[in-house]
XYZ file of C-alpha atoms in Angstrom:
662
model
C -75.406 78.872 265.077
C -78.070 79.197 268.170
C -80.085 76.403 266.372
C -77.217 74.129 265.950
C -76.170 74.535 269.658
C -79.559 73.609 270.462
C -79.780 70.487 268.263
C -76.050 69.290 269.891
C -77.451 69.356 273.036
C -80.392 67.396 272.386
C -78.362 64.146 272.726
C -75.160 65.141 274.190
C -74.781 63.827 277.661
C -72.143 63.448 280.118
C -70.304 60.114 279.658
C -70.178 58.488 282.963
C -67.053 56.645 284.014
C -66.862 53.010 285.304
C -67.600 52.250 289.024
C -64.327 51.606 290.935
C -63.900 48.090 292.544
C -61.349 46.649 294.675
C -58.610 48.834 295.820
C -59.597 51.850 293.561
C -62.921 51.827 295.324
C -61.223 52.014 298.773
C -59.148 54.960 297.723
C -62.148 56.634 295.739
C -64.049 56.252 299.135
C -61.163 58.165 300.977
C -61.389 60.951 298.270
C -65.188 61.339 298.917
C -64.879 61.476 302.580
C -62.082 64.303 302.079
C -64.583 66.060 299.904
C -67.275 65.943 302.374
C -65.077 67.022 305.381
C -66.433 69.484 307.918
C -64.264 72.195 306.811
C -65.965 72.470 303.295
C -69.334 72.953 305.592
C -67.677 75.576 307.420
C -66.482 77.133 304.298
C -70.105 77.350 303.131
C -71.490 78.623 306.287
C -69.295 81.387 306.276
C -69.808 82.270 302.886
C -73.628 82.013 303.343
C -73.327 84.389 306.514
C -71.577 87.141 304.146
C -74.443 86.569 301.411
C -76.870 87.039 304.046
C -75.234 90.272 305.081
C -75.010 91.713 301.330
C -78.798 90.865 300.849
C -79.867 93.161 303.588
C -78.111 96.026 301.688
C -80.843 95.365 298.711
C -83.803 95.853 301.316
C -83.917 99.427 300.070
C -83.839 98.905 296.488
C -87.350 99.539 294.573
C -89.067 96.412 292.961
C -87.868 97.916 289.393
C -84.188 98.031 290.439
C -84.320 94.850 292.188
C -85.511 93.122 288.854
C -83.214 95.134 286.949
C -80.296 93.916 289.088
C -81.415 90.336 288.679
C -81.754 90.576 284.617
C -78.144 91.917 284.665
C -77.308 88.694 286.346
C -79.157 86.512 284.361
C -77.519 88.128 281.324
C -74.121 87.827 282.946
C -74.552 84.011 283.926
C -75.896 83.416 279.988
C -73.083 84.735 278.424
C -70.091 83.605 280.570
C -71.179 80.405 281.998
C -68.768 78.888 284.672
C -66.757 82.083 284.695
C -69.188 83.708 286.823
C -68.656 81.438 289.891
C -67.059 84.421 291.529
C -70.188 86.217 291.496
C -72.715 83.485 292.919
C -72.642 85.093 296.205
C -73.933 88.279 294.773
C -76.392 86.488 292.560
C -77.970 84.621 295.783
C -78.158 87.912 297.617
C -80.345 89.367 295.076
C -82.351 86.102 294.991
C -82.522 86.083 298.867
C -83.969 89.577 298.575
C -86.364 88.531 295.775
C -87.901 85.618 297.908
C -88.380 88.031 300.353
C -90.272 90.186 298.243
C -92.395 87.651 296.505
C -92.719 84.806 299.135
C -93.059 86.905 302.455
C -90.173 85.248 304.020
C -86.506 85.610 304.217
C -84.446 82.576 303.594
C -82.001 81.437 306.287
C -78.262 81.071 306.340
C -78.706 77.343 306.515
C -81.060 77.387 303.296
C -78.404 79.552 301.430
C -75.862 77.197 302.633
C -77.892 74.558 301.110
C -78.283 76.291 297.996
C -74.465 76.638 297.821
C -73.951 73.036 298.047
C -76.603 72.081 295.899
C -74.803 74.497 293.012
C -71.360 73.301 293.843
C -72.471 69.488 293.201
C -73.151 67.988 296.743
C -75.925 66.227 298.568
C -77.279 68.421 301.146
C -78.612 66.825 304.341
C -81.238 69.042 305.608
C -83.671 67.951 308.210
C -87.337 67.680 307.646
C -88.970 70.850 307.807
C -85.887 73.025 307.274
C -87.061 74.284 303.903
C -85.677 72.127 300.966
C -88.011 73.467 298.642
C -87.168 77.185 298.410
C -83.437 75.906 298.684
C -83.746 73.711 295.600
C -85.771 76.804 293.936
C -82.722 79.346 294.599
C -80.158 77.001 292.838
C -82.756 76.263 290.058
C -82.805 80.189 289.501
C -79.074 80.060 289.197
C -79.116 77.098 286.825
C -81.967 78.439 284.747
C -80.114 81.509 284.058
C -77.481 79.858 282.250
C -80.074 78.678 279.434
C -79.239 75.012 279.867
C -82.378 72.430 280.675
C -82.666 72.315 284.484
C -85.018 69.454 286.090
C -85.914 69.538 289.657
C -86.719 65.939 290.603
C -89.642 65.656 293.395
C -91.014 62.456 294.877
C -94.391 62.507 292.983
C -96.643 64.321 290.589
C -98.272 66.236 293.105
C -95.069 67.834 294.416
C -94.121 68.509 290.852
C -97.273 70.227 289.627
C -97.673 71.883 293.255
C -94.018 73.333 293.523
C -93.989 74.504 289.756
C -97.220 76.598 290.489
C -96.381 77.863 293.853
C -92.993 79.207 292.616
C -93.648 80.519 289.460
C -94.311 83.986 290.880
C -90.671 83.719 292.376
C -89.093 82.526 289.170
C -90.946 85.061 286.882
C -89.631 87.849 289.230
C -86.089 86.383 288.874
C -86.750 86.259 284.759
C -86.832 82.629 284.656
C -89.669 80.252 283.097
C -90.652 77.490 284.997
C -93.093 74.481 284.314
C -93.921 70.870 285.361
C -94.206 67.372 283.641
C -96.416 64.775 285.236
C -97.491 61.187 284.283
C -100.847 62.121 282.911
C -99.703 64.885 280.606
C -99.654 64.268 276.825
C -96.405 64.773 274.553
C -97.620 68.329 273.425
C -98.000 69.364 277.332
C -94.712 67.345 278.299
C -92.827 69.178 275.395
C -94.113 72.581 276.888
C -92.841 71.558 280.237
C -89.489 70.613 279.245
C -89.129 73.783 277.096
C -89.060 76.065 280.054
C -85.660 77.181 281.828
C -86.808 75.066 284.993
C -88.873 71.763 284.740
C -90.295 70.277 288.058
C -90.730 66.461 287.451
C -90.130 63.043 288.708
C -87.554 60.655 288.477
C -89.904 58.026 286.498
C -91.293 60.545 284.025
C -87.907 62.137 283.015
C -86.133 58.971 282.592
C -89.071 57.366 280.678
C -89.139 60.573 278.299
C -85.501 60.233 277.975
C -85.834 56.840 276.765
C -88.952 57.527 274.538
C -87.159 60.064 272.731
C -84.165 57.896 271.689
C -86.737 55.470 270.205
C -88.046 58.268 268.304
C -85.107 59.483 267.028
C -83.735 56.027 266.044
C -80.824 56.867 263.558
C -80.925 60.384 264.425
C -79.159 60.150 267.452
C -76.207 61.443 265.876
C -75.803 65.155 265.742
C -73.789 64.866 262.644
C -76.661 62.822 261.053
C -79.274 64.933 261.875
C -77.753 68.087 260.332
C -76.822 66.005 257.076
C -80.704 64.967 257.099
C -81.835 68.520 257.784
C -79.779 69.576 254.677
C -81.228 66.880 252.839
C -84.793 67.928 254.398
C -85.255 63.987 255.541
C -85.982 62.838 258.824
C -88.133 65.268 260.411
C -90.839 63.184 261.861
C -88.514 61.953 264.622
C -87.412 65.474 265.660
C -91.134 66.207 265.920
C -91.832 63.492 268.292
C -89.355 64.269 270.917
C -90.113 66.378 273.999
C -87.102 66.971 276.106
C -84.406 69.576 275.034
C -81.668 67.613 276.515
C -79.905 66.735 279.578
C -77.504 68.841 281.594
C -78.785 69.788 285.278
C -80.599 67.751 287.808
C -81.561 68.919 291.655
C -82.857 65.790 293.028
C -85.299 66.112 296.198
C -85.376 63.215 298.481
C -82.339 62.209 296.785
C -81.872 59.028 298.941
C -85.315 57.738 297.864
C -84.857 58.251 294.126
C -80.874 57.447 293.824
C -80.876 54.690 296.404
C -84.089 52.989 297.111
C -85.853 53.174 293.896
C -82.385 52.287 291.956
C -82.958 48.728 292.472
C -85.410 48.229 289.651
C -84.489 49.709 286.349
C -87.097 51.482 284.147
C -88.205 49.714 280.765
C -89.984 50.853 277.822
C -92.083 48.035 276.293
C -94.565 47.468 273.529
C -97.552 45.011 273.965
C -97.132 41.670 271.895
C -100.132 39.524 272.349
C -99.497 35.919 273.003
C -102.364 33.735 273.799
C -100.217 30.430 274.220
C -97.967 32.170 277.056
C -101.052 33.708 279.017
C -102.668 30.039 278.775
C -99.471 28.517 280.189
C -99.496 31.332 283.071
C -102.976 30.126 284.029
C -102.043 26.442 283.843
C -98.812 27.318 286.009
C -101.168 29.332 288.710
C -103.344 26.100 288.807
C -100.549 23.721 289.339
C -99.003 26.061 291.971
C -102.335 26.271 294.027
C -102.212 22.134 294.060
C -98.746 22.399 295.532
C -98.250 22.266 299.270
C -95.706 24.390 301.388
C -93.066 22.513 303.349
C -94.230 19.318 301.312
C -93.733 19.859 297.701
C -91.635 22.973 298.003
C -90.160 25.488 300.773
C -89.683 29.411 300.577
C -86.657 31.394 301.040
C -87.878 34.553 302.484
C -84.371 36.218 302.574
C -84.281 36.044 298.730
C -87.987 35.642 297.741
C -87.222 32.372 296.163
C -88.809 29.096 296.009
C -86.879 25.652 296.171
C -88.499 22.736 294.894
C -88.679 19.516 297.285
C -90.351 17.110 294.909
C -89.829 16.387 290.999
C -92.224 18.713 289.829
C -91.305 17.482 286.140
C -93.586 14.559 286.756
C -96.396 16.814 287.757
C -95.964 19.135 284.606
C -95.851 16.172 282.690
C -98.822 14.531 283.847
C -100.699 18.098 283.453
C -99.418 18.310 279.681
C -100.902 14.838 279.067
C -104.463 16.371 279.798
C -103.458 19.809 278.063
C -101.251 19.042 275.210
C -101.722 22.414 273.599
C -100.712 24.690 276.320
C -97.019 23.875 277.089
C -94.052 24.432 274.924
C -91.450 22.461 277.129
C -91.222 20.954 280.400
C -88.393 23.019 281.566
C -90.274 26.276 280.619
C -93.298 25.234 282.317
C -91.088 24.466 285.722
C -89.759 27.791 285.556
C -93.093 28.995 285.032
C -94.538 27.196 287.948
C -91.653 28.371 290.100
C -92.578 31.943 289.188
C -96.237 31.146 289.947
C -95.038 30.250 293.557
C -93.456 33.359 293.908
C -96.143 35.066 292.735
C -98.455 33.265 295.435
C -96.185 33.256 298.459
C -94.340 36.741 298.115
C -96.756 39.141 296.169
C -99.745 39.765 298.334
C -102.734 42.039 297.737
C -102.651 45.310 299.697
C -98.969 44.912 300.353
C -96.995 44.547 296.876
C -100.142 45.614 294.957
C -103.738 46.883 294.893
C -106.390 46.118 292.785
C -108.385 49.132 291.056
C -110.607 48.766 287.770
C -109.969 45.049 287.535
C -106.501 45.717 287.047
C -103.037 45.094 289.341
C -101.615 48.333 290.270
C -97.956 47.880 291.889
C -97.251 49.796 295.056
C -94.016 50.771 296.105
C -92.964 48.710 299.308
C -90.623 51.847 300.850
C -93.186 54.794 300.132
C -96.777 52.739 300.059
C -97.271 54.793 296.763
C -99.068 53.418 293.786
C -97.290 52.863 290.508
C -100.059 52.741 287.957
C -97.437 52.848 284.765
C -95.182 50.084 286.033
C -95.587 46.327 285.835
C -93.561 43.139 286.660
C -91.346 41.389 284.032
C -90.739 37.912 283.457
C -94.393 37.081 283.459
C -94.749 37.838 286.949
C -97.329 40.614 286.385
C -99.624 38.069 284.408
C -99.031 35.565 286.803
C -100.328 37.620 289.615
C -103.420 38.591 287.236
C -104.109 34.886 287.004
C -103.838 34.302 290.775
C -106.664 37.156 291.295
C -108.778 35.636 288.345
C -108.423 39.215 286.604
C -108.410 39.906 282.635
C -104.560 39.282 281.623
C -102.562 42.456 280.089
C -100.686 41.452 276.994
C -96.959 40.344 277.229
C -94.593 43.205 276.719
C -91.590 43.283 274.416
C -88.698 45.516 275.766
C -87.860 48.530 273.514
C -85.226 50.112 275.783
C -83.853 49.644 279.138
C -82.063 51.976 281.544
C -81.487 52.303 285.427
C -82.147 55.326 287.347
C -78.501 55.048 288.579
C -76.766 54.949 284.952
C -79.373 57.949 283.772
C -78.631 60.284 286.451
C -74.639 60.144 285.740
C -75.577 61.414 282.355
C -76.227 64.954 283.848
C -73.133 67.251 283.631
C -74.226 69.261 286.765
C -75.839 67.307 289.450
C -76.769 67.443 293.025
C -79.392 66.491 295.592
C -81.155 67.070 298.799
C -82.354 64.693 301.612
C -82.892 64.581 305.243
C -81.278 61.155 305.446
C -78.226 61.013 303.559
C -75.269 60.487 305.929
C -76.209 56.837 306.155
C -75.620 56.409 302.282
C -72.726 58.749 301.886
C -70.444 55.869 300.649
C -72.839 54.733 298.054
C -73.901 58.523 296.917
C -70.019 58.903 296.225
C -69.010 55.731 294.548
C -72.132 55.268 292.513
C -72.971 59.130 291.489
C -69.670 61.110 292.654
C -71.733 63.177 295.028
C -70.053 64.099 298.382
C -72.841 64.658 301.426
C -72.648 67.157 303.752
C -75.050 67.893 306.891
C -76.100 71.248 307.159
C -77.259 72.172 310.747
C -80.887 73.104 311.699
C -81.865 76.617 311.850
C -83.208 76.059 315.465
C -82.186 72.948 317.786
C -84.330 69.972 317.639
C -86.730 69.289 320.471
C -87.561 65.877 319.296
C -87.863 63.203 322.076
C -87.112 59.766 320.742
C -87.900 56.843 322.848
C -86.060 53.841 322.953
C -87.101 50.515 320.537
C -89.939 48.708 321.969
C -89.637 44.981 321.170
C -92.085 42.359 321.352
C -91.993 38.441 320.854
C -95.250 38.312 318.937
C -96.870 40.808 316.319
C -100.131 40.541 318.242
C -98.319 41.765 321.487
C -96.790 44.641 319.506
C -100.284 45.755 318.131
C -101.659 45.844 321.595
C -98.926 48.100 322.708
C -99.153 50.308 320.036
C -103.323 50.741 320.488
C -102.408 51.373 324.346
C -100.024 54.245 323.349
C -102.479 55.662 320.943
C -104.903 55.989 323.743
C -102.774 57.374 326.258
C -101.219 60.011 323.941
C -104.709 60.650 322.696
C -106.271 61.571 325.912
C -103.663 64.425 326.304
C -104.716 65.857 323.140
C -101.832 65.600 321.272
C -102.000 64.729 317.549
C -100.685 61.374 316.483
C -98.971 60.007 313.105
C -98.762 56.472 312.853
C -96.892 54.940 310.180
C -97.339 51.336 308.764
C -95.250 49.412 306.403
C -98.244 48.478 303.850
C -101.647 48.864 302.991
C -102.901 45.874 304.717
C -101.483 46.953 308.156
C -102.819 50.737 307.911
C -106.541 49.180 307.403
C -106.281 46.481 310.271
C -104.796 49.217 312.526
C -107.475 51.806 311.533
C -110.227 49.133 312.546
C -108.728 48.298 315.663
C -108.550 51.961 316.473
C -112.335 52.602 315.453
C -113.377 49.493 317.722
C -111.606 51.292 320.761
C -114.100 54.266 320.059
C -111.654 56.498 318.408
C -111.498 58.349 314.997
C -108.663 58.277 312.653
C -107.876 59.194 309.120
C -106.213 56.660 306.943
C -103.668 57.648 303.970
C -102.498 54.622 301.858
C -101.946 53.576 298.150
C -105.909 52.922 298.206
C -106.801 56.025 299.854
C -104.389 58.602 298.524
C -106.613 61.280 296.436
C -106.577 63.617 299.613
C -103.400 62.508 300.721
C -101.770 66.011 301.133
C -104.782 67.446 302.616
C -105.075 64.573 305.181
C -101.259 64.857 306.051
C -101.356 68.627 306.757
C -104.238 68.523 309.306
C -102.290 66.001 311.030
C -100.940 68.328 313.540
C -104.408 69.525 314.732
C -105.785 68.852 318.338
C -106.336 65.397 318.927
C -105.945 64.132 315.408
C -105.225 60.550 314.750
C -103.711 59.857 311.222
C -102.720 56.356 310.173
C -100.433 56.263 306.883
C -97.890 53.992 305.079
C -94.836 55.566 305.967
C -93.792 57.787 303.314
C -97.446 59.412 302.512
C -97.584 62.993 302.044
C -93.882 63.353 301.661
C -93.004 67.228 301.107
C -96.137 68.319 302.953
C -95.904 70.283 306.154
C -97.583 69.469 309.022
C -98.468 72.557 310.678
C -98.419 72.601 314.380
C -101.044 75.029 316.461
C -99.376 77.017 319.331
C -101.701 75.166 321.746
C -100.821 71.722 320.694
C -97.169 72.737 320.511
C -97.690 73.553 324.423
C -99.063 70.085 324.670
C -95.840 68.423 323.410
C -96.334 68.615 319.558
C -96.917 65.634 317.212
C -96.205 62.052 318.286
C -95.014 59.781 315.737
C -95.455 56.047 316.030
C -93.423 53.694 313.794
C -95.042 50.303 313.808
C -92.062 48.616 312.437
C -88.453 49.079 311.501
C -87.594 49.435 307.961
C -84.619 47.656 305.821
C -82.854 50.910 306.302
C -82.428 53.159 309.177
C -82.716 56.229 306.634
C -86.607 55.284 306.196
C -87.060 55.163 310.205
C -85.247 58.671 310.675
C -87.588 60.073 307.738
C -90.668 59.093 309.796
C -89.483 60.362 313.001
C -88.709 63.707 311.106
C -92.137 64.439 310.634
C -92.360 65.353 314.415
C -90.638 68.424 316.017
C -89.865 70.224 312.860
C -88.339 73.680 313.022
C -87.755 73.801 316.625
C -91.383 72.465 317.412
C -91.730 70.144 320.267
C -92.571 66.687 319.111
C -91.782 62.799 320.069
C -91.522 59.516 318.232
C -91.660 56.053 319.502
C -90.671 52.953 317.475
C -92.358 49.418 317.735
C -91.106 46.067 316.458
C -91.787 42.492 317.081
C -89.596 39.325 316.056
C -92.420 38.447 313.524
C -91.997 41.617 311.509
C -90.974 41.106 307.780
C -87.506 42.830 308.348
C -86.513 40.365 310.727
C -88.083 37.177 309.248
C -86.691 37.900 305.925
C -83.190 38.675 306.917
C -82.629 36.810 310.156
C -82.011 32.625 310.307
C -84.925 31.124 312.300
C -82.616 30.030 315.006
C -82.077 33.586 315.904
C -85.494 34.711 315.855
C -86.444 31.680 318.120
C -83.456 32.631 320.437
C -84.309 36.078 320.633
C -88.078 35.346 321.378
C -86.938 33.012 324.171
C -84.496 35.807 325.680
C -87.414 38.278 325.368
C -89.425 35.959 327.424
C -86.855 35.471 329.909
C -85.397 38.832 330.234
C -88.338 41.368 329.330
C -85.917 44.154 331.325
C -83.223 43.618 328.568
C -85.659 43.592 325.775
C -84.678 47.237 324.294
C -81.056 45.980 324.144
C -81.804 42.589 322.772
C -84.073 43.723 320.022
C -81.920 46.559 319.117
C -79.009 44.040 318.352
C -81.546 41.948 316.353
C -82.909 44.984 314.385
C -79.341 46.232 313.563
C -77.979 42.904 312.269
C -81.385 42.554 310.016
C -80.935 46.155 308.644
C -77.418 45.402 307.877
C -77.858 42.036 306.062
C -81.094 43.751 304.148
C -78.860 46.802 303.333
C -75.895 44.534 302.045
C -78.517 42.508 299.932
C -80.291 45.787 298.507
C -76.597 47.060 297.472
C -75.846 44.272 295.711
C -79.201 44.389 293.769
C -78.381 47.897 292.991
C -74.896 47.070 291.773
C -76.159 44.342 289.539
C -78.613 46.618 287.920
C -75.621 48.725 287.241
C -73.608 45.918 285.738
C -76.233 44.731 283.603
C -76.691 48.427 282.131
C -73.208 48.149 281.455
C -73.404 44.804 279.455
C -76.322 45.651 277.618
C -75.255 49.325 276.637
C -74.417 48.339 273.037
C -77.598 46.831 272.591
C -79.644 49.423 273.850
C -81.659 51.401 271.176
C -79.917 54.366 271.891
C -76.593 53.137 272.337
C -74.151 55.318 270.032
C -70.957 57.331 270.418
C -72.958 60.472 271.039
C -74.910 59.262 274.132
C -72.719 56.765 275.852
């Protein structure tokens, strides 16, 4: 019977309902606001205070007695499942004492509140530095006791491996096995990682493994067919190749980044299909694109990253075809390929959207600055960029399976998340995932001093002001963390700092091997660290006492992002856990956020106003940035909804789309 239950769970998932629209969406939003009401937070806080008091009674227990009590809890959870909800407080009190015994510190009431929220299916907003890692671990122990697969989704491979290793003594003390799955692991290692009660991994890894398992199973996705085949001793190969043991519980760290920012692009599993004719056409398209002139032959739309032809390109393509008759397979096809080549030329730039390593194009996540070596662009864009850079072209890939992060995470029966910046996306969390958001108060009041937005007409003026601010703060001995939008800007700023006679360390997609170590040292006296904005995410920046007396870490944001959430994430690196700290945001009317999301006449008008009324620059610039962020957010939201609709349309055609797994 146990074998049949485990076999059944391999492909059994929670069937997500349709995302509400129109009036239904408005009513549903009201329900989400009600579930996320402040009285729910107060209820959790009161329960956490009681748990904290109960935990004090366990201080006199011997280690053996405490471990036995935890084992009794584990058996209760494994036998009774949902019926143990009334015992959650008693179980968390024991886990809190276990954390004290193993890790050497007692979780705060606010961390217990976060653990309760995660167990009950909320997004818990906890400020940076408030201890989200141990909060997730306490909830994972409760879920691990139930015997169902529990996946803790982290920001990157480093954090997944680090957290699993660091927390192994705690999980072991509580009778829970823990492992990790990272991108470099082979199938046997991945299978071992998923076999544990709790598995730390990344969103990309868990979704890719989910799709690969469905491809391996083929017709064996049906539980009934698997049972029948096993009786006939057939179909064993597909079963041996799968690595996961089912989809049941997920706890997502940095939920806004995983569930909102990265949800724009679906994950695609593909296989290489050599196509020499297509690659030759890509090279021809790039040559034609290089001959075309912007604003004479075509113009660009920065907002939507598209190209509009101003002349009859078919004639140019026809002329090219006369000299290269073996290359083209149709005028309209080649025209679209030339358009895509112009997109690659104008909007996909080296050290911004990608870097080159070992003669290969490696995509860089624009919101985090991290490399994504296992991903590639579709529709020939990747090959066109390789042709643009004169690199060996990778074979064209044929799609085997496709799924968005949005739809995948809705497959989990128990689902929750944590983030430092969730309230701005509360409506989307609820509409897409059914997750209400609650903001947990800080354990200690924040001492962060946030300066007003510094706005400049030109980018050159902005960088001069940033360098001046770095010099002023550095003279006081305070450490400085400078967040940049992309690799190119981080390298340019590092050069400026060096030319000014100062020393800095740089962390970006090109130099991320020592990322965690560099970020951890960013709080030392006089340190200057330049990093793409989300580098070192999940790594504590330690502030020595003498630095705290000087004013703590100073964060500089060199430009605003499409979402104010990302700006807040960067500011949150300063003044953690009651330390002193400050942050200053900078922007110019030539920054990408504004040029892509505001009409040119607005930018020119604001530039003129900034020159004429410099005293009102803060107010004028803030209005412009808010408008640009609103338009960018609306566009990104529409993109995410488009991905979700595409998932629904293609559901029947996907390789794993059977009644068992919808």
